Coordinates of C-alpha atoms in Angstrom, one line a residue:
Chain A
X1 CA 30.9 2.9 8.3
X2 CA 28.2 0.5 9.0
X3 CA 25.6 -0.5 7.2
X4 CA 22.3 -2.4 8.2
X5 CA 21.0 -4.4 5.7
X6 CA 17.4 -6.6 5.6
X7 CA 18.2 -9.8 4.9
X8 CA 14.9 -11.0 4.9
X9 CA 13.1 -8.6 2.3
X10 CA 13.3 -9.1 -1.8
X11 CA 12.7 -11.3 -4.1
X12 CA 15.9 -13.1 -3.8
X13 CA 16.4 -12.7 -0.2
X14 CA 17.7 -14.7 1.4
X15 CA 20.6 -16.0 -0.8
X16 CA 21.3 -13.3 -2.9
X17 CA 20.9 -10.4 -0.3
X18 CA 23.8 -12.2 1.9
X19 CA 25.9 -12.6 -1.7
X20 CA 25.6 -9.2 -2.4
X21 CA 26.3 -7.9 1.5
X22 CA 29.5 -10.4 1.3
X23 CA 30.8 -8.6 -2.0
X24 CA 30.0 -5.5 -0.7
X25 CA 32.3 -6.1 2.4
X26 CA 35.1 -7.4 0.3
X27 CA 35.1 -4.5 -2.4
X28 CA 34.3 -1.5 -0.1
X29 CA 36.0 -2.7 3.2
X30 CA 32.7 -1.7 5.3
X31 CA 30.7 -3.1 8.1
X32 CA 27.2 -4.6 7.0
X33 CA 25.2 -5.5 9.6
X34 CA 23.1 -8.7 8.3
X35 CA 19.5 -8.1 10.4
X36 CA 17.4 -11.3 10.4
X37 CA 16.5 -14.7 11.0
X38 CA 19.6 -16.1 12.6
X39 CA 20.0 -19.3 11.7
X40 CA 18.8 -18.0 8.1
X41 CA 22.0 -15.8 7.7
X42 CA 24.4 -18.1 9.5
X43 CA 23.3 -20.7 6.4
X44 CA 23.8 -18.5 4.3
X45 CA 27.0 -16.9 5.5
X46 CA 28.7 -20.8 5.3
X47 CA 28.2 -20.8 2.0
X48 CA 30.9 -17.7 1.4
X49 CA 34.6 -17.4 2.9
X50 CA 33.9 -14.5 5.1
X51 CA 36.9 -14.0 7.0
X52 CA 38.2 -10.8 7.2
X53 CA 35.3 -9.3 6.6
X54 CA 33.0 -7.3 9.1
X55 CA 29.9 -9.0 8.2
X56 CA 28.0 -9.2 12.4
X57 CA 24.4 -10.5 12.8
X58 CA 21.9 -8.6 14.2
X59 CA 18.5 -10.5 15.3
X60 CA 15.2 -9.9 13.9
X61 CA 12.9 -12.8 14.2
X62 CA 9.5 -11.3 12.6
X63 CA 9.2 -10.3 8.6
X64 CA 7.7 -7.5 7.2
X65 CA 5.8 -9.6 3.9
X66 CA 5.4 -7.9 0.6
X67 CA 1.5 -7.2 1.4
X68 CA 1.7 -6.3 5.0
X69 CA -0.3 -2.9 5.1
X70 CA 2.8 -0.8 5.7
X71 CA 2.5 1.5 8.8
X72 CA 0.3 -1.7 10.9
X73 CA 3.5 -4.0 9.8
X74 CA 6.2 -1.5 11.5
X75 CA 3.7 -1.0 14.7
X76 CA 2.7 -4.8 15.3
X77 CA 5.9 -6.2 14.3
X78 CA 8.4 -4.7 16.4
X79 CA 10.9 -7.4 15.9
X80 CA 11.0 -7.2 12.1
X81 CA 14.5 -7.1 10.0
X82 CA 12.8 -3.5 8.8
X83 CA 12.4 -2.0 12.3
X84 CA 15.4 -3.6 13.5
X85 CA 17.7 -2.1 11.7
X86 CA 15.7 1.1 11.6
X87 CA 16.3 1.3 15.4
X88 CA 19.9 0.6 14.2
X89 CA 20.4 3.8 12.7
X90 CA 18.3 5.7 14.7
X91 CA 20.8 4.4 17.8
X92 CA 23.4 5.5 15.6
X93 CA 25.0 2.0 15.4
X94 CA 24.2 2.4 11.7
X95 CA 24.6 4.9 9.1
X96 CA 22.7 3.7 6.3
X97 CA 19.7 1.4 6.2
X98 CA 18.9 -1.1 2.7
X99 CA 16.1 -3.0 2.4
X100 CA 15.3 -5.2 -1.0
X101 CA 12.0 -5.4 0.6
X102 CA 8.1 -3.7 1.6
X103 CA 8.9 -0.4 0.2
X104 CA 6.0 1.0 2.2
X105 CA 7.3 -0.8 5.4
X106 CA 10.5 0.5 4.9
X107 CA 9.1 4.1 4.9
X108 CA 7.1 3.7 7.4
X109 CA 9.8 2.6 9.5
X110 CA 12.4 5.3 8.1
X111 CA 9.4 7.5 8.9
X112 CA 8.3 6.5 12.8
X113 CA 11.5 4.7 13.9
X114 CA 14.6 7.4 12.1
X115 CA 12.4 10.8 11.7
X116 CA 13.1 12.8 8.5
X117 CA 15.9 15.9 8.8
X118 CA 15.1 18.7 9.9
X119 CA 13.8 21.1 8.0
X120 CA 12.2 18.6 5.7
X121 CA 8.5 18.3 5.2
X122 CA 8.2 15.1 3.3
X123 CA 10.4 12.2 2.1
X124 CA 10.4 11.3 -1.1
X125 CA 10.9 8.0 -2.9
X126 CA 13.4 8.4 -5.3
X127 CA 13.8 5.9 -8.7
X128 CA 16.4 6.3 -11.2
X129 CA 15.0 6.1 -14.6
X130 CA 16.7 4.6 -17.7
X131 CA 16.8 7.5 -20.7
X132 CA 18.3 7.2 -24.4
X133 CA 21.3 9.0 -22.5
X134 CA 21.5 6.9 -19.4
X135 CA 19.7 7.8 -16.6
X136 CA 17.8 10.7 -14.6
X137 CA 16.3 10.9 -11.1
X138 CA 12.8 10.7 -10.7
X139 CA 11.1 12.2 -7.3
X140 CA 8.6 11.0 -5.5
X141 CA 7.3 8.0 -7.2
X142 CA 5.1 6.8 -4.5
X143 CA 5.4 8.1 -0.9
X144 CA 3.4 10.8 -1.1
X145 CA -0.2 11.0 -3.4
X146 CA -1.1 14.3 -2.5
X147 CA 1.3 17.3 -2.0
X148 CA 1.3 21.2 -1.2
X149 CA 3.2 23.0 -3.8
X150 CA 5.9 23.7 -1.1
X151 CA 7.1 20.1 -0.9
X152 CA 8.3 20.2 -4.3
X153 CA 11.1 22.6 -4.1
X154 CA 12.7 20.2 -1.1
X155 CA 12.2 17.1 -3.6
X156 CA 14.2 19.3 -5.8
X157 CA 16.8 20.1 -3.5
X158 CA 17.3 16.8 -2.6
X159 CA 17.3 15.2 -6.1
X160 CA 20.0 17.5 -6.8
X161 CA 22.0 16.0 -3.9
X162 CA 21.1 12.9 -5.4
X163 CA 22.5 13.5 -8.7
X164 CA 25.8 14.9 -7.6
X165 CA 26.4 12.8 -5.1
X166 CA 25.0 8.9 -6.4
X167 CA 25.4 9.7 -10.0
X168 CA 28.1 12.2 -10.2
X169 CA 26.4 15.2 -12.4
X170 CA 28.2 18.4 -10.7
X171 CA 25.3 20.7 -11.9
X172 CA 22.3 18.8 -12.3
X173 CA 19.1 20.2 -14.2
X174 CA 16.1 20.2 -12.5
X175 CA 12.5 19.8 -14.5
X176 CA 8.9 19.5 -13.0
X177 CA 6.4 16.5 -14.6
X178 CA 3.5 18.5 -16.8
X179 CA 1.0 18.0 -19.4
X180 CA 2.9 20.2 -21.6
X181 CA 6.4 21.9 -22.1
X182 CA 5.2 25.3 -22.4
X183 CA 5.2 27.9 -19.4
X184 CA 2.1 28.2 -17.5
X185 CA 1.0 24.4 -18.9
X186 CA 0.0 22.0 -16.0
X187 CA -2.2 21.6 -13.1
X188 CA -2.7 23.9 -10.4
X189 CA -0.3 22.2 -8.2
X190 CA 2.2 22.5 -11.4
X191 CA 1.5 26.5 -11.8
X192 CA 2.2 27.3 -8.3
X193 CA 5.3 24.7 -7.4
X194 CA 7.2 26.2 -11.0
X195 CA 6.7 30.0 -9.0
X196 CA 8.3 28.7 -5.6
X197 CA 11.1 26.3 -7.6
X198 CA 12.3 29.1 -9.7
X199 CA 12.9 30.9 -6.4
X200 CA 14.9 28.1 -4.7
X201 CA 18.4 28.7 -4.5
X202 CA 20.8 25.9 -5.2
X203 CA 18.9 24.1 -7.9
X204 CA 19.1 24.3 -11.5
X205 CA 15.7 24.3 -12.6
X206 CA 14.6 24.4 -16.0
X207 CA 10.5 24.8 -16.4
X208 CA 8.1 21.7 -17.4
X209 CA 9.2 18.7 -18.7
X210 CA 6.7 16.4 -20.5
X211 CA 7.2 12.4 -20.3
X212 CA 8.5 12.1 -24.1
X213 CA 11.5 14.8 -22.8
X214 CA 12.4 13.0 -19.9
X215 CA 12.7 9.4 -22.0
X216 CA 14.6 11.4 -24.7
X217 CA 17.3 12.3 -21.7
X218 CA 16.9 15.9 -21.2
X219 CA 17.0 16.5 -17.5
X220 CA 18.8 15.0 -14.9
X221 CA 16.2 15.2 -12.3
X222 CA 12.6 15.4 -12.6
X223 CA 10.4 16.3 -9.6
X224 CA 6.5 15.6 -9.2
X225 CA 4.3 14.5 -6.6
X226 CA 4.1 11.3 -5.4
X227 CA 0.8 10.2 -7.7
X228 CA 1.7 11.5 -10.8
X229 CA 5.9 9.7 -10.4
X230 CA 4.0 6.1 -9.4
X231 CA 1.9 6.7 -12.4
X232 CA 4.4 7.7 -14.8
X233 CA 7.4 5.4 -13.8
X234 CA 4.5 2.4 -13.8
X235 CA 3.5 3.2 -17.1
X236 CA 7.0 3.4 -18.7
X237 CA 8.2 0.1 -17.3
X238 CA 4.4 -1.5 -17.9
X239 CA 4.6 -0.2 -22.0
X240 CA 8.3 -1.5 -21.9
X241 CA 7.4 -4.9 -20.9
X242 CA 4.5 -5.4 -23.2
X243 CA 6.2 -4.6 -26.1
X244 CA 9.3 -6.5 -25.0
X245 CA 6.8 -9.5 -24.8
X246 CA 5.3 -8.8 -28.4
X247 CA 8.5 -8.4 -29.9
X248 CA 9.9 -11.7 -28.6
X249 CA 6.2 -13.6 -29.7
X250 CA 6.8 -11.8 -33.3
X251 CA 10.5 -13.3 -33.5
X252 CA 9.8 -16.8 -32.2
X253 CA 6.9 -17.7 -34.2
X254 CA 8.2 -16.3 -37.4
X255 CA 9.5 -19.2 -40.3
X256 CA 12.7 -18.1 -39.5
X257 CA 12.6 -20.0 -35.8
X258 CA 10.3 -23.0 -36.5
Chain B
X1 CA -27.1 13.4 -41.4
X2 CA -24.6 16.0 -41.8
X3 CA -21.0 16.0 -39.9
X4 CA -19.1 19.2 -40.2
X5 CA -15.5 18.4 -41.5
X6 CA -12.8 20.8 -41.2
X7 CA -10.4 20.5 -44.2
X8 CA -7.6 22.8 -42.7
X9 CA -6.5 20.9 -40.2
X10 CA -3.9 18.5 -39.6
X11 CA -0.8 17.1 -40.9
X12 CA -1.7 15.3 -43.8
X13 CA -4.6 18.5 -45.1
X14 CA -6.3 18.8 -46.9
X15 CA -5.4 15.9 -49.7
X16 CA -6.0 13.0 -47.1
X17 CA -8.7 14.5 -44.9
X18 CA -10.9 15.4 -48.5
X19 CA -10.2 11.9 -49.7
X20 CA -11.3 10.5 -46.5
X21 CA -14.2 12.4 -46.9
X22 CA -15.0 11.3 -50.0
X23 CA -14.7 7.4 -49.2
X24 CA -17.4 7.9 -46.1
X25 CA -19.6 9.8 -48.0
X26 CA -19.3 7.3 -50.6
X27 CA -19.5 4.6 -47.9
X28 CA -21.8 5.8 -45.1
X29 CA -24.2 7.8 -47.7
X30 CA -23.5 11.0 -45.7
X31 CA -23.5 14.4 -46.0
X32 CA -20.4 15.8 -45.1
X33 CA -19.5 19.6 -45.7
X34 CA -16.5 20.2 -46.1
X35 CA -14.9 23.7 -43.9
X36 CA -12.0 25.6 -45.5
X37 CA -10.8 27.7 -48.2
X38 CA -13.3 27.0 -51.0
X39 CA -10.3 27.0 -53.8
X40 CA -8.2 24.5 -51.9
X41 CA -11.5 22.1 -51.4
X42 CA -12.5 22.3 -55.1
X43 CA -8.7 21.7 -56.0
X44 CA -8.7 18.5 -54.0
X45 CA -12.3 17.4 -54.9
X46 CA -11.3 17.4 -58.6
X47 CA -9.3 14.5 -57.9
X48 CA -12.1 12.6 -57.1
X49 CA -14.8 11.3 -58.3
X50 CA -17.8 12.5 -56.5
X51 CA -21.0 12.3 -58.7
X52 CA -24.3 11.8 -56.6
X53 CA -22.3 12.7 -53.1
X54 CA -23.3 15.0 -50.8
X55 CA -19.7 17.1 -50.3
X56 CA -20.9 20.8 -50.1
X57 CA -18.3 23.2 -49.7
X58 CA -18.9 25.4 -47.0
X59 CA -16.6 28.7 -46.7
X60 CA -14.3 29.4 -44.1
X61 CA -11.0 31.5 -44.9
X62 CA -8.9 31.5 -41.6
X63 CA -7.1 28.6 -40.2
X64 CA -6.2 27.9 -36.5
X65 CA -2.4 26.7 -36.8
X66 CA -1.2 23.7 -34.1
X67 CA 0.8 26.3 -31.8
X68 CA -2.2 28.7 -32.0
X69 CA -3.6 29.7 -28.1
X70 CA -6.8 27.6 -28.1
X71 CA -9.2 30.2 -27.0
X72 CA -7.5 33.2 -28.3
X73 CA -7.7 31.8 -31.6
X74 CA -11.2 30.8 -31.5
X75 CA -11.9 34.2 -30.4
X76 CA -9.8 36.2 -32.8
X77 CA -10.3 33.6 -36.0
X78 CA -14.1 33.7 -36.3
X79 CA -14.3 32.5 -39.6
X80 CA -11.4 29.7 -38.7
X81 CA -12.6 26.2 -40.4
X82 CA -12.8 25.0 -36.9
X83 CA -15.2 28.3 -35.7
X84 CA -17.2 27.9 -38.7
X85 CA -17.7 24.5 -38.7
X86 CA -18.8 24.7 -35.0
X87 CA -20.8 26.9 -36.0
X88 CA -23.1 24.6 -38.3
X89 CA -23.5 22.1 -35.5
X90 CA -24.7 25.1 -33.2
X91 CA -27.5 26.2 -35.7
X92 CA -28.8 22.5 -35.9
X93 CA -27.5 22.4 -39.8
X94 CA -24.8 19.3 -38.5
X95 CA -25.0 17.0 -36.2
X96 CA -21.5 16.4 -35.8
X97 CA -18.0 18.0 -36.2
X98 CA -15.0 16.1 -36.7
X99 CA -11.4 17.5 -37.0
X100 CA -7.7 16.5 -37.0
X101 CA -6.8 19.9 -36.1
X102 CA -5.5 22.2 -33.2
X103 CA -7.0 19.7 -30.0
X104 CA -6.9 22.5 -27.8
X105 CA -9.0 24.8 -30.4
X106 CA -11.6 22.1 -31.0
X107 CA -12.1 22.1 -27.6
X108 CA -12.7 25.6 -27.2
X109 CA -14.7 26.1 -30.2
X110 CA -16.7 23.3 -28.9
X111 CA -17.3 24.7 -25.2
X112 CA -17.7 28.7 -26.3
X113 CA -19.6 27.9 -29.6
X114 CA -21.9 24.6 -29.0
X115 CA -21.7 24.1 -25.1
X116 CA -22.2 21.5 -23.0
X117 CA -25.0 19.5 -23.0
X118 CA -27.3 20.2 -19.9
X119 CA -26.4 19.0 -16.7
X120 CA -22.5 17.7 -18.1
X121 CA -20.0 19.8 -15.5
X122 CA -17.0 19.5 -18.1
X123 CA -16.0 18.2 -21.4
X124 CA -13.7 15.7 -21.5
X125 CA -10.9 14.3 -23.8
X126 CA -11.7 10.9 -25.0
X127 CA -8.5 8.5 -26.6
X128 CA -8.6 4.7 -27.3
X129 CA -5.5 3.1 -25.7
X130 CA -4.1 0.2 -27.5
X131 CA -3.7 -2.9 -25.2
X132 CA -3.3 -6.5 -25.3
X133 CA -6.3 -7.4 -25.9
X134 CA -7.9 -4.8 -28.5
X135 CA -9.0 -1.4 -26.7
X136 CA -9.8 0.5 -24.0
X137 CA -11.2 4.1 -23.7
X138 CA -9.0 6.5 -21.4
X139 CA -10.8 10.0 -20.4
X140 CA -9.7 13.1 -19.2
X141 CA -6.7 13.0 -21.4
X142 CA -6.3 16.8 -21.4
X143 CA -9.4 19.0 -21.6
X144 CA -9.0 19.4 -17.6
X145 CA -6.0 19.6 -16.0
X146 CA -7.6 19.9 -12.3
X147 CA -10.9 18.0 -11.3
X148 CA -13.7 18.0 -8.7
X149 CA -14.0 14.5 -7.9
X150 CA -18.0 15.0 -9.2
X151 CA -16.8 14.8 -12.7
X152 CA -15.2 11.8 -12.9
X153 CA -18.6 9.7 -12.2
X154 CA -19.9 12.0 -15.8
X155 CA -16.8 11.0 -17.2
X156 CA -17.6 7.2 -16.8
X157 CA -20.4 7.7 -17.9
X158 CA -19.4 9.4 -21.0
X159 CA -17.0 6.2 -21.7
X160 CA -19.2 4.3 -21.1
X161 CA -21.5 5.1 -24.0
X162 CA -18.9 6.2 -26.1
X163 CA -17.3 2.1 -25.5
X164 CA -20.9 0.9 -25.7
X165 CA -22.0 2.8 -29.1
X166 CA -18.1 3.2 -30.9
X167 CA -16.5 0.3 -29.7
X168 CA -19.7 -2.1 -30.0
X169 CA -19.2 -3.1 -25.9
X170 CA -22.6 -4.2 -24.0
X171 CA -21.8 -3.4 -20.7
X172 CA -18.2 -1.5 -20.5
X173 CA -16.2 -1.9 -17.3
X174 CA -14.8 1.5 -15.6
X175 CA -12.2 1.4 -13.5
X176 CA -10.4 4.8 -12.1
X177 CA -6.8 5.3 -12.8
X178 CA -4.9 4.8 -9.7
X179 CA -1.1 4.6 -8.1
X180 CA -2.2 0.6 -6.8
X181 CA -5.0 -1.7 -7.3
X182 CA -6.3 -2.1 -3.9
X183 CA -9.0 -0.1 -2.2
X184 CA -8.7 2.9 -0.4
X185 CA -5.0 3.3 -2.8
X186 CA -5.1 6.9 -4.4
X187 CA -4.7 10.7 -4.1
X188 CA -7.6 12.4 -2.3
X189 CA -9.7 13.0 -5.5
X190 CA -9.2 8.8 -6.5
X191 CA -10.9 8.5 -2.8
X192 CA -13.6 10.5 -3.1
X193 CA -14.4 9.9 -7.1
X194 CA -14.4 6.4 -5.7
X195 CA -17.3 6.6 -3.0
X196 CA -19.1 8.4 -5.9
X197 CA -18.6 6.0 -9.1
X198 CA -19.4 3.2 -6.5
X199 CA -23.1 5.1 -6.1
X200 CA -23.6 6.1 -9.9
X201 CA -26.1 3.9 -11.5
X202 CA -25.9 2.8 -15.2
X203 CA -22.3 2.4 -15.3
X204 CA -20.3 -0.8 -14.5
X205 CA -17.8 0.1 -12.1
X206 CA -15.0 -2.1 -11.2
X207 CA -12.5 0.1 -8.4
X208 CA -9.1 0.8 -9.3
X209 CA -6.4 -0.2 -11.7
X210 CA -2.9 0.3 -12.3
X211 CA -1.5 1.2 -15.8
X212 CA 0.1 -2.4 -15.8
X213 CA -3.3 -4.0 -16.1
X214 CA -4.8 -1.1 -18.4
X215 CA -2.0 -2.3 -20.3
X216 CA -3.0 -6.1 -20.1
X217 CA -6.2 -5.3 -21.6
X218 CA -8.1 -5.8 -18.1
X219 CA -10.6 -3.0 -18.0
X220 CA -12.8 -0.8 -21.4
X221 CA -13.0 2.2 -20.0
X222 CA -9.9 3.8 -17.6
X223 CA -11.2 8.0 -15.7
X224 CA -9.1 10.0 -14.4
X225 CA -8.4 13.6 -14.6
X226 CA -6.9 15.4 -17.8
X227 CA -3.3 16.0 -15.9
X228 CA -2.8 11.9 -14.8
X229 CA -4.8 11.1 -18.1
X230 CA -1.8 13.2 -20.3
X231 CA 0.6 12.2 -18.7
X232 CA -0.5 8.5 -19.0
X233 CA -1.3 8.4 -22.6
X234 CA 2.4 10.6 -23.4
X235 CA 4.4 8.1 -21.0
X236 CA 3.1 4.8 -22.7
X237 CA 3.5 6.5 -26.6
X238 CA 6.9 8.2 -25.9
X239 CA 8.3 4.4 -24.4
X240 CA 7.1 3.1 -27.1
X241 CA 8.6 4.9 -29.8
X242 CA 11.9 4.8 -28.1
X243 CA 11.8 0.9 -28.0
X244 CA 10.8 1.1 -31.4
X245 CA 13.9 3.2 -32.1
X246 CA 16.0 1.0 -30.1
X247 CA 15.3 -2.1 -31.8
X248 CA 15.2 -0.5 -35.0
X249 CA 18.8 0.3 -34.4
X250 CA 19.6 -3.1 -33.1
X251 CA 18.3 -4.9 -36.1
X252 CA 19.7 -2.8 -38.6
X253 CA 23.6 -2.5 -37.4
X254 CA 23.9 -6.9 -37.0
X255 CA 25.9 -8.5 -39.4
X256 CA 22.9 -10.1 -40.9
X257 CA 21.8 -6.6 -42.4
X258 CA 25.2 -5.6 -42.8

């Protein structure tokens, strides 16, 4: 198997991407392709004893920035670390493509360079989200704001794959995003998605799930359109931080610490 | 002034709500009639000194529970505390009805019994969010699960006399709820409310925010629809309370505590 990885795109790129990719190589005896800034990666690469390992580097001398407007960055920078490993897998040198990086770049390109499956209407973006219980699947956070109530069921079907496959659940439960648990709560989008999921074979779906459910580690995957998942994952990690913040300003400034 | 008060409803009725009652009328020099079963009211009114307050006890002998249908129950509980106080504001005998009862049966009582004032398309839901800074007002949280995007320029302007007149504000920003902060970011309906908040006059309108910043304290008063609005406000209380739980649990099982 090979892999192409950006080594330009992250926070920590590119040090820590070529770390990780070198680990990678070692512990799972695969190919990564490193895509980027030559002389960037060859730097990098002394720093690590490499040999052995099938780490090759492919050239990509442009860089898709964190506020490049996605589908502009993938057409005006053809010879990006995004679109050049893109065209990797699409060439079938690759299998896989991981990028630390633009997340709407990397969709764009995944959308324009790779295609989606057939069959599939939308992609989704897919975030695992931390529970009391560990962690579910949340689908799509982000890649697409407005949906028809037929996308859902495939956001179900492959948040099911997910799950079984990433996370190892062998039966996975399947819950859509509401205002309220009941049957028949929700928007219109809600009503008429629940009808079509409940008549999707290979899922186990379960009804509505409200946010409160989903943080007390109900369901394994929870499906919603791509608004409504940016909003809610946001909003978790956004309370999460602020109260991590108040809680560390309460216990620093207390007699205790001074 | 008279507010209609119904003493049926809510989880800490009718002790606390009468007792409140009591203290504004005391404090406010108000009239407040108080909605419920007459026996219960005089019970709890005894407790309380109340000589020279205006606390008239105004029959009503059915109660809608929390897991009541909103408009079934206003329909089938006519002389429900919630119908019957509704009631007095309708025939111009209160000006205002408060309750801590069935949401969902408020609201209906309030659209089918008192109505809309002219020219308002929908009701909305109004909640102050807690933020850094103080604050903020967040509406629809729940009265309408699906928009036009010609309500949400009412809603701001609802918010923004409710920040301007409750929460003491001069000139309230609005920003619309969105899945990023930069223009032309959203679902359809952010789009299009967008073009029309930027054209409705009297309100200060700011663009888009993300939760983070609603968070931060960056914005007074937050539209959106009742779906993204619920979902919101339940994401940010249900993280909450689990971190709340989590440190709870941390603190208490250290060896300091043990």
């Amino acid at each position: 198997m090979n892999i192409a990885l950006d080594v330009m795109g992250g926070d920590h790129s590119p040090h820590e991407i070529v770390a990780g990719a070198v680990e990678a190589a070692r512990a799972y005896k695969v190919m990564i392709s490193l895509v980027g800034k030559p002389d960037v990666i060859r730097r990098e690469l002394a720093k690590h004893a490499t040999s052995g390992l099938k780490l090759p580097i492919v050239p990509a001398h442009q860089v898709i920035e964190m506020d490049d407007k996605p589908t502009t960055a993938v057409r005006t920078k053809p010879d990006s670390s995004i679109v050049v490993a893109c065209d990797l897998v699409k060439r079938g040198e690759a299998q896989a493509f991981v990028t630390a990086g633009n997340t709407g770049g990397a969709l764009a390109a995944g959308i324009l360079n790779i295609g989606r499956m057939r069959g599939i209407l939308r992609p989704a973006l897919v975030s695992p989200f931390p529970t009391q219980r560990g962690f579910c699947v949340v689908l799509d956070i982000g890649a697409n704001a407005d949906v028809r109530p037929e996308y859902l069921p495939q956001f179900a079907i492959m948040g099911t794959i997910y799950a079984r496959t990433v996370m190892g659940i062998p039966n996975p439960t399947v819950r859509i995003l509401s205002n309220g648990e009941e049957d028949g709560k929700g928007s219109q989008l809600v009503i008429e998605a629940v009808e079509l999921l409940r008549r999707t074979p290979g899922i186990n779906f379960q009804g509505n799930v409200e946010s409160k459910e989903i943080i007390e580690g109900v369901v394994d995957v929870v499906v919603t359109d791509g608004f409504t998942g940016n909003i809610f994952v946001k909003t978790a990690e956004a309370t999460a931080r602020l109260l991590q913040k108040v809680m560390l300003q309460e216990l620093t400034r207390g007699p205790i610490s001074t």
